[in-house]
mmCIF file of C-alpha atoms in Angstrom:
data_model
loop_
_atom_site.group_PDB
_atom_site.id
_atom_site.type_symbol
_atom_site.label_atom_id
_atom_site.label_comp_id
_atom_site.label_asym_id
_atom_site.label_seq_id
_atom_site.Cartn_x
_atom_site.Cartn_y
_atom_site.Cartn_z
ATOM 1 C CA MET U 1 0.263 0.473 -0.149
ATOM 2 C CA ARG U 2 3.001 2.038 0.628
ATOM 3 C CA THR U 3 4.612 1.082 -2.664
ATOM 4 C CA GLN U 4 0.897 2.069 -5.056
ATOM 5 C CA ILE U 5 0.939 5.694 -2.627
ATOM 6 C CA ILE U 6 5.131 6.010 -2.456
ATOM 7 C CA ALA U 7 4.079 5.997 -7.075
ATOM 8 C CA ALA U 8 1.269 7.477 -6.991
ATOM 9 C CA SER U 9 2.416 10.752 -5.220
ATOM 10 C CA LEU U 10 5.661 10.623 -8.371
ATOM 11 C CA LEU U 11 3.482 10.357 -11.447
ATOM 12 C CA ALA U 12 1.745 12.563 -10.043
ATOM 13 C CA LEU U 13 4.028 15.426 -10.313
ATOM 14 C CA LEU U 14 5.237 14.281 -13.294
ATOM 15 C CA TYR U 15 1.716 14.866 -14.323
ATOM 16 C CA ALA U 16 1.571 17.687 -12.780
ATOM 17 C CA GLY U 17 1.436 21.046 -14.747
ATOM 18 C CA LEU U 18 3.647 23.792 -16.181
ATOM 19 C CA THR U 19 3.681 26.758 -13.509
ATOM 20 C CA SER U 20 6.267 29.300 -14.098
ATOM 21 C CA GLY U 21 6.605 32.283 -12.583
ATOM 22 C CA PHE U 22 9.620 35.463 -13.165
ATOM 23 C CA SER U 23 9.083 39.425 -12.368
ATOM 24 C CA PHE U 24 9.567 41.956 -15.273
ATOM 25 C CA ASN U 25 10.107 45.350 -16.390
ATOM 26 C CA VAL U 26 7.542 46.913 -18.851
ATOM 27 C CA ASP U 27 9.166 50.492 -19.692
ATOM 28 C CA ALA U 28 7.214 53.767 -19.770
ATOM 29 C CA THR U 29 4.942 54.249 -23.361
ATOM 30 C CA THR U 30 5.470 50.403 -24.365
ATOM 31 C CA GLU U 31 4.788 46.623 -24.298
ATOM 32 C CA GLU U 32 5.843 43.672 -23.401
ATOM 33 C CA CYS U 33 4.690 40.219 -24.897
ATOM 34 C CA PHE U 34 5.188 36.435 -23.994
ATOM 35 C CA TYR U 35 3.647 33.716 -25.926
ATOM 36 C CA GLU U 36 3.216 29.453 -25.234
ATOM 37 C CA ASP U 37 2.447 27.204 -27.015
ATOM 38 C CA VAL U 38 -1.093 25.941 -26.325
ATOM 39 C CA GLN U 39 -3.884 23.104 -27.919
ATOM 40 C CA VAL U 40 -6.929 22.656 -27.901
ATOM 41 C CA GLY U 41 -9.399 21.903 -25.132
ATOM 42 C CA GLN U 42 -5.525 22.199 -22.432
ATOM 43 C CA THR U 43 -5.931 24.696 -19.503
ATOM 44 C CA ILE U 44 -4.120 28.327 -18.916
ATOM 45 C CA GLY U 45 -4.215 29.777 -15.235
ATOM 46 C CA ILE U 46 -1.946 33.849 -15.806
ATOM 47 C CA MET U 47 -1.791 35.943 -12.174
ATOM 48 C CA PHE U 48 -0.367 39.089 -12.693
ATOM 49 C CA GLN U 49 0.430 42.356 -10.598
ATOM 50 C CA VAL U 50 2.456 45.146 -10.199
ATOM 51 C CA THR U 51 4.860 45.357 -7.677
ATOM 52 C CA GLN U 52 5.803 48.811 -8.675
ATOM 53 C CA GLY U 53 6.187 51.864 -10.142
ATOM 54 C CA GLY U 54 3.983 54.729 -11.184
ATOM 55 C CA PHE U 55 -0.175 53.840 -9.503
ATOM 56 C CA LEU U 56 0.140 50.461 -9.687
ATOM 57 C CA ASP U 57 -1.447 50.047 -12.971
ATOM 58 C CA ILE U 58 -1.428 48.163 -16.791
ATOM 59 C CA ASP U 59 -3.356 46.967 -19.719
ATOM 60 C CA ILE U 60 -3.392 43.287 -19.941
ATOM 61 C CA GLN U 61 -4.736 41.606 -23.296
ATOM 62 C CA LEU U 62 -3.900 37.775 -24.022
ATOM 63 C CA LYS U 63 -5.117 37.082 -27.566
ATOM 64 C CA ALA U 64 -5.538 33.672 -28.983
ATOM 65 C CA PRO U 65 -3.805 32.358 -32.530
ATOM 66 C CA ASP U 66 -7.010 33.460 -34.794
ATOM 67 C CA GLY U 67 -6.747 37.234 -33.162
ATOM 68 C CA ARG U 68 -9.723 36.656 -30.698
ATOM 69 C CA ILE U 69 -9.142 38.137 -27.556
ATOM 70 C CA VAL U 70 -9.329 36.383 -24.713
ATOM 71 C CA TYR U 71 -8.785 38.577 -22.474
ATOM 72 C CA ASN U 72 -8.703 42.440 -21.821
ATOM 73 C CA ALA U 73 -8.186 44.809 -18.999
ATOM 74 C CA GLU U 74 -7.160 48.501 -18.217
ATOM 75 C CA LYS U 75 -5.098 49.956 -15.868
ATOM 76 C CA GLN U 76 -5.121 46.632 -13.325
ATOM 77 C CA THR U 77 -2.731 45.980 -9.614
ATOM 78 C CA GLU U 78 -3.675 42.535 -9.921
ATOM 79 C CA GLY U 79 -5.930 39.671 -11.589
ATOM 80 C CA LYS U 80 -6.281 36.340 -12.507
ATOM 81 C CA TYR U 81 -7.435 34.394 -14.987
ATOM 82 C CA SER U 82 -8.111 30.998 -16.588
ATOM 83 C CA PHE U 83 -8.872 29.544 -19.676
ATOM 84 C CA VAL U 84 -9.460 26.715 -22.104
ATOM 85 C CA ALA U 85 -7.775 26.876 -25.075
ATOM 86 C CA HIS U 86 -10.135 26.998 -27.956
ATOM 87 C CA VAL U 87 -7.485 26.657 -31.862
ATOM 88 C CA ASP U 88 -4.124 25.102 -31.180
ATOM 89 C CA GLY U 89 -1.224 27.398 -31.659
ATOM 90 C CA GLU U 90 0.535 30.577 -29.906
ATOM 91 C CA TYR U 91 -1.603 32.659 -27.239
ATOM 92 C CA SER U 92 0.201 36.202 -26.720
ATOM 93 C CA PHE U 93 0.455 37.260 -23.144
ATOM 94 C CA CYS U 94 0.632 41.695 -23.618
ATOM 95 C CA PHE U 95 1.224 44.093 -20.366
ATOM 96 C CA SER U 96 1.140 47.825 -21.546
ATOM 97 C CA ASN U 97 2.393 50.509 -19.766
ATOM 98 C CA ARG U 98 1.668 53.581 -23.110
ATOM 99 C CA MET U 99 -0.516 55.011 -20.910
ATOM 100 C CA SER U 100 1.965 56.506 -18.608
ATOM 101 C CA THR U 101 4.171 58.865 -20.619
ATOM 102 C CA LEU U 102 7.687 58.763 -17.698
ATOM 103 C CA THR U 103 7.321 55.638 -14.402
ATOM 104 C CA PRO U 104 8.613 52.286 -16.287
ATOM 105 C CA LYS U 105 6.085 49.743 -13.646
ATOM 106 C CA VAL U 106 7.666 46.441 -12.112
ATOM 107 C CA VAL U 107 4.632 43.229 -13.179
ATOM 108 C CA SER U 108 5.317 39.777 -11.427
ATOM 109 C CA PHE U 109 3.606 37.551 -13.301
ATOM 110 C CA ILE U 110 3.096 34.115 -12.864
ATOM 111 C CA ALA U 111 1.097 31.803 -15.976
ATOM 112 C CA THR U 112 -0.392 27.670 -15.596
ATOM 113 C CA LEU U 113 -0.509 25.529 -18.675
ATOM 114 C CA GLY U 114 -2.667 22.493 -17.499
ATOM 115 C CA ASP U 115 -2.540 19.229 -19.189
ATOM 116 C CA GLU U 116 -3.112 17.994 -22.810
ATOM 117 C CA PRO U 117 -5.685 17.354 -22.954
ATOM 118 C CA GLN U 118 -6.726 13.400 -23.844
ATOM 119 C CA GLN U 119 -6.962 11.751 -27.178
ATOM 120 C CA PRO U 120 -10.495 10.117 -28.079
ATOM 121 C CA LYS U 121 -9.154 6.603 -28.005
ATOM 122 C CA GLY U 122 -6.831 7.097 -24.122
ATOM 123 C CA PRO U 123 -9.500 5.770 -21.539
ATOM 124 C CA ARG U 124 -12.873 7.519 -20.221
ATOM 125 C CA PRO U 125 -12.881 8.074 -15.910
ATOM 126 C CA ALA U 126 -15.330 5.618 -15.536
ATOM 127 C CA ASP U 127 -12.253 3.401 -16.334
ATOM 128 C CA LEU U 128 -10.166 4.627 -14.959
ATOM 129 C CA ASP U 129 -8.432 2.122 -11.890
ATOM 130 C CA PRO U 130 -8.341 3.843 -8.029
ATOM 131 C CA LEU U 131 -4.374 4.332 -8.486
ATOM 132 C CA ASP U 132 -5.205 5.744 -11.810
ATOM 133 C CA GLN U 133 -7.957 8.155 -10.348
ATOM 134 C CA ALA U 134 -6.005 9.610 -7.139
ATOM 135 C CA VAL U 135 -2.685 10.471 -9.261
ATOM 136 C CA GLN U 136 -5.050 12.391 -11.185
ATOM 137 C CA THR U 137 -6.444 13.982 -7.771
ATOM 138 C CA LEU U 138 -2.986 14.291 -6.752
ATOM 139 C CA ALA U 139 -1.465 16.108 -9.836
ATOM 140 C CA GLU U 140 -4.780 18.447 -9.539
ATOM 141 C CA GLY U 141 -3.711 19.508 -6.084
ATOM 142 C CA ILE U 142 -0.194 20.112 -7.001
ATOM 143 C CA ARG U 143 -0.936 22.151 -9.810
ATOM 144 C CA ALA U 144 -3.582 24.225 -7.219
ATOM 145 C CA MET U 145 -0.280 24.060 -4.994
ATOM 146 C CA GLU U 146 2.647 25.821 -7.148
ATOM 147 C CA GLY U 147 -0.264 28.840 -8.166
ATOM 148 C CA ASP U 148 -1.271 29.503 -4.135
ATOM 149 C CA GLN U 149 2.540 29.203 -3.314
ATOM 150 C CA GLU U 150 3.686 31.312 -6.275
ATOM 151 C CA TYR U 151 0.981 33.576 -5.436
ATOM 152 C CA MET U 152 1.639 33.907 -2.550
ATOM 153 C CA LYS U 153 5.643 35.123 -2.595
ATOM 154 C CA MET U 154 4.454 37.568 -5.957
ATOM 155 C CA ARG U 155 1.790 38.877 -2.288
ATOM 156 C CA GLU U 156 4.634 38.598 0.246
ATOM 157 C CA ARG U 157 7.101 40.166 -2.717
ATOM 158 C CA VAL U 158 4.547 43.675 -2.657
ATOM 159 C CA HIS U 159 4.215 43.972 1.010
ATOM 160 C CA ARG U 160 8.774 43.814 1.137
ATOM 161 C CA ASN U 161 8.579 46.143 -1.577
ATOM 162 C CA THR U 162 5.973 48.766 0.031
ATOM 163 C CA ASN U 163 7.661 48.286 3.793
ATOM 164 C CA GLU U 164 11.361 49.526 2.151
ATOM 165 C CA SER U 165 9.095 52.218 0.152
ATOM 166 C CA THR U 166 7.529 53.328 3.131
ATOM 167 C CA ASN U 167 10.420 52.953 5.397
ATOM 168 C CA SER U 168 12.697 54.939 3.074
ATOM 169 C CA ARG U 169 9.688 57.949 3.022
ATOM 170 C CA VAL U 170 9.876 57.867 6.607
ATOM 171 C CA ILE U 171 13.620 57.592 6.992
ATOM 172 C CA TRP U 172 14.182 60.490 4.058
ATOM 173 C CA TRP U 173 10.906 62.224 6.054
ATOM 174 C CA SER U 174 12.731 62.378 9.558
ATOM 175 C CA PHE U 175 16.018 64.056 7.916
ATOM 176 C CA PHE U 176 13.806 66.858 6.039
ATOM 177 C CA GLU U 177 12.661 67.442 10.085
ATOM 178 C CA VAL U 178 15.669 67.836 11.384
ATOM 179 C CA ALA U 179 17.251 69.280 8.761
ATOM 180 C CA ALA U 180 14.012 71.974 9.065
ATOM 181 C CA LEU U 181 13.782 72.669 13.030
ATOM 182 C CA THR U 182 17.841 73.070 13.023
ATOM 183 C CA ALA U 183 17.300 75.954 9.979
ATOM 184 C CA LEU U 184 14.554 77.191 12.118
ATOM 185 C CA SER U 185 16.701 77.468 15.323
ATOM 186 C CA LEU U 186 18.952 79.243 14.084
ATOM 187 C CA TRP U 187 17.023 81.890 12.509
ATOM 188 C CA GLU U 188 15.760 82.165 15.735
ATOM 189 C CA ILE U 189 18.188 82.840 17.125
ATOM 190 C CA TYR U 190 19.878 84.853 14.786
ATOM 191 C CA TYR U 191 17.132 87.160 14.528
ATOM 192 C CA VAL U 192 16.318 87.986 18.320
ATOM 193 C CA LYS U 193 20.177 88.566 18.222
ATOM 194 C CA ARG U 194 20.502 90.938 15.462
ATOM 195 C CA LEU U 195 17.318 92.130 17.472
ATOM 196 C CA PHE U 196 18.813 92.544 20.782
ATOM 197 C CA GLU U 197 21.048 94.818 18.750
ATOM 198 C CA ILE U 198 19.613 97.421 17.325
ATOM 199 C CA LYS U 199 17.690 97.952 20.391
ATOM 200 C CA ARG U 200 21.383 97.869 21.971
ATOM 201 C CA VAL U 201 22.243 100.886 19.589
ATOM 202 C CA GLY U 202 19.121 102.839 20.072
ATOM 203 C CA VAL U 203 19.611 103.317 23.018
#
């Protein structure tokens, strides 16, 4: 029994879909696109989040090989979307920062590619034995866990950048306050000194 469980776990790791996550820069007035070959019936999931730059917004568009717009959204800070490919070919994932004239953006992007669709000659779900069903269930669970893990890493990266930015602003504001108080104190000393000098001359 233990051997079957170990074998099922290994098979699930082999059958699990591919999950990839990375961060990239999108300069002002430009667009960055990525491409993936997908088969009909294959599931594609994406997650994205703008981690740095301006108002933390980006335009995104997913396009099928036949030119059909699968997903389109403007000025998004983050998002999740999944779909099933309706045609074979190269799908494009484009992130546009053309609305910004000066500020570049940093985007974290996660793409999950599901299992390839089974051929008609393959076994039907009812024909699978319990071990095969367990493998498929584990594979689905692994894909979900991988996606959640990458999403949590992305969120952690955003929170860390926000904290670092806030800390930096607090430090610079503290320096400004010290400089302003020092300048004000020196000006008051100078003003009081000049006031007594004027009164002494008048006497």
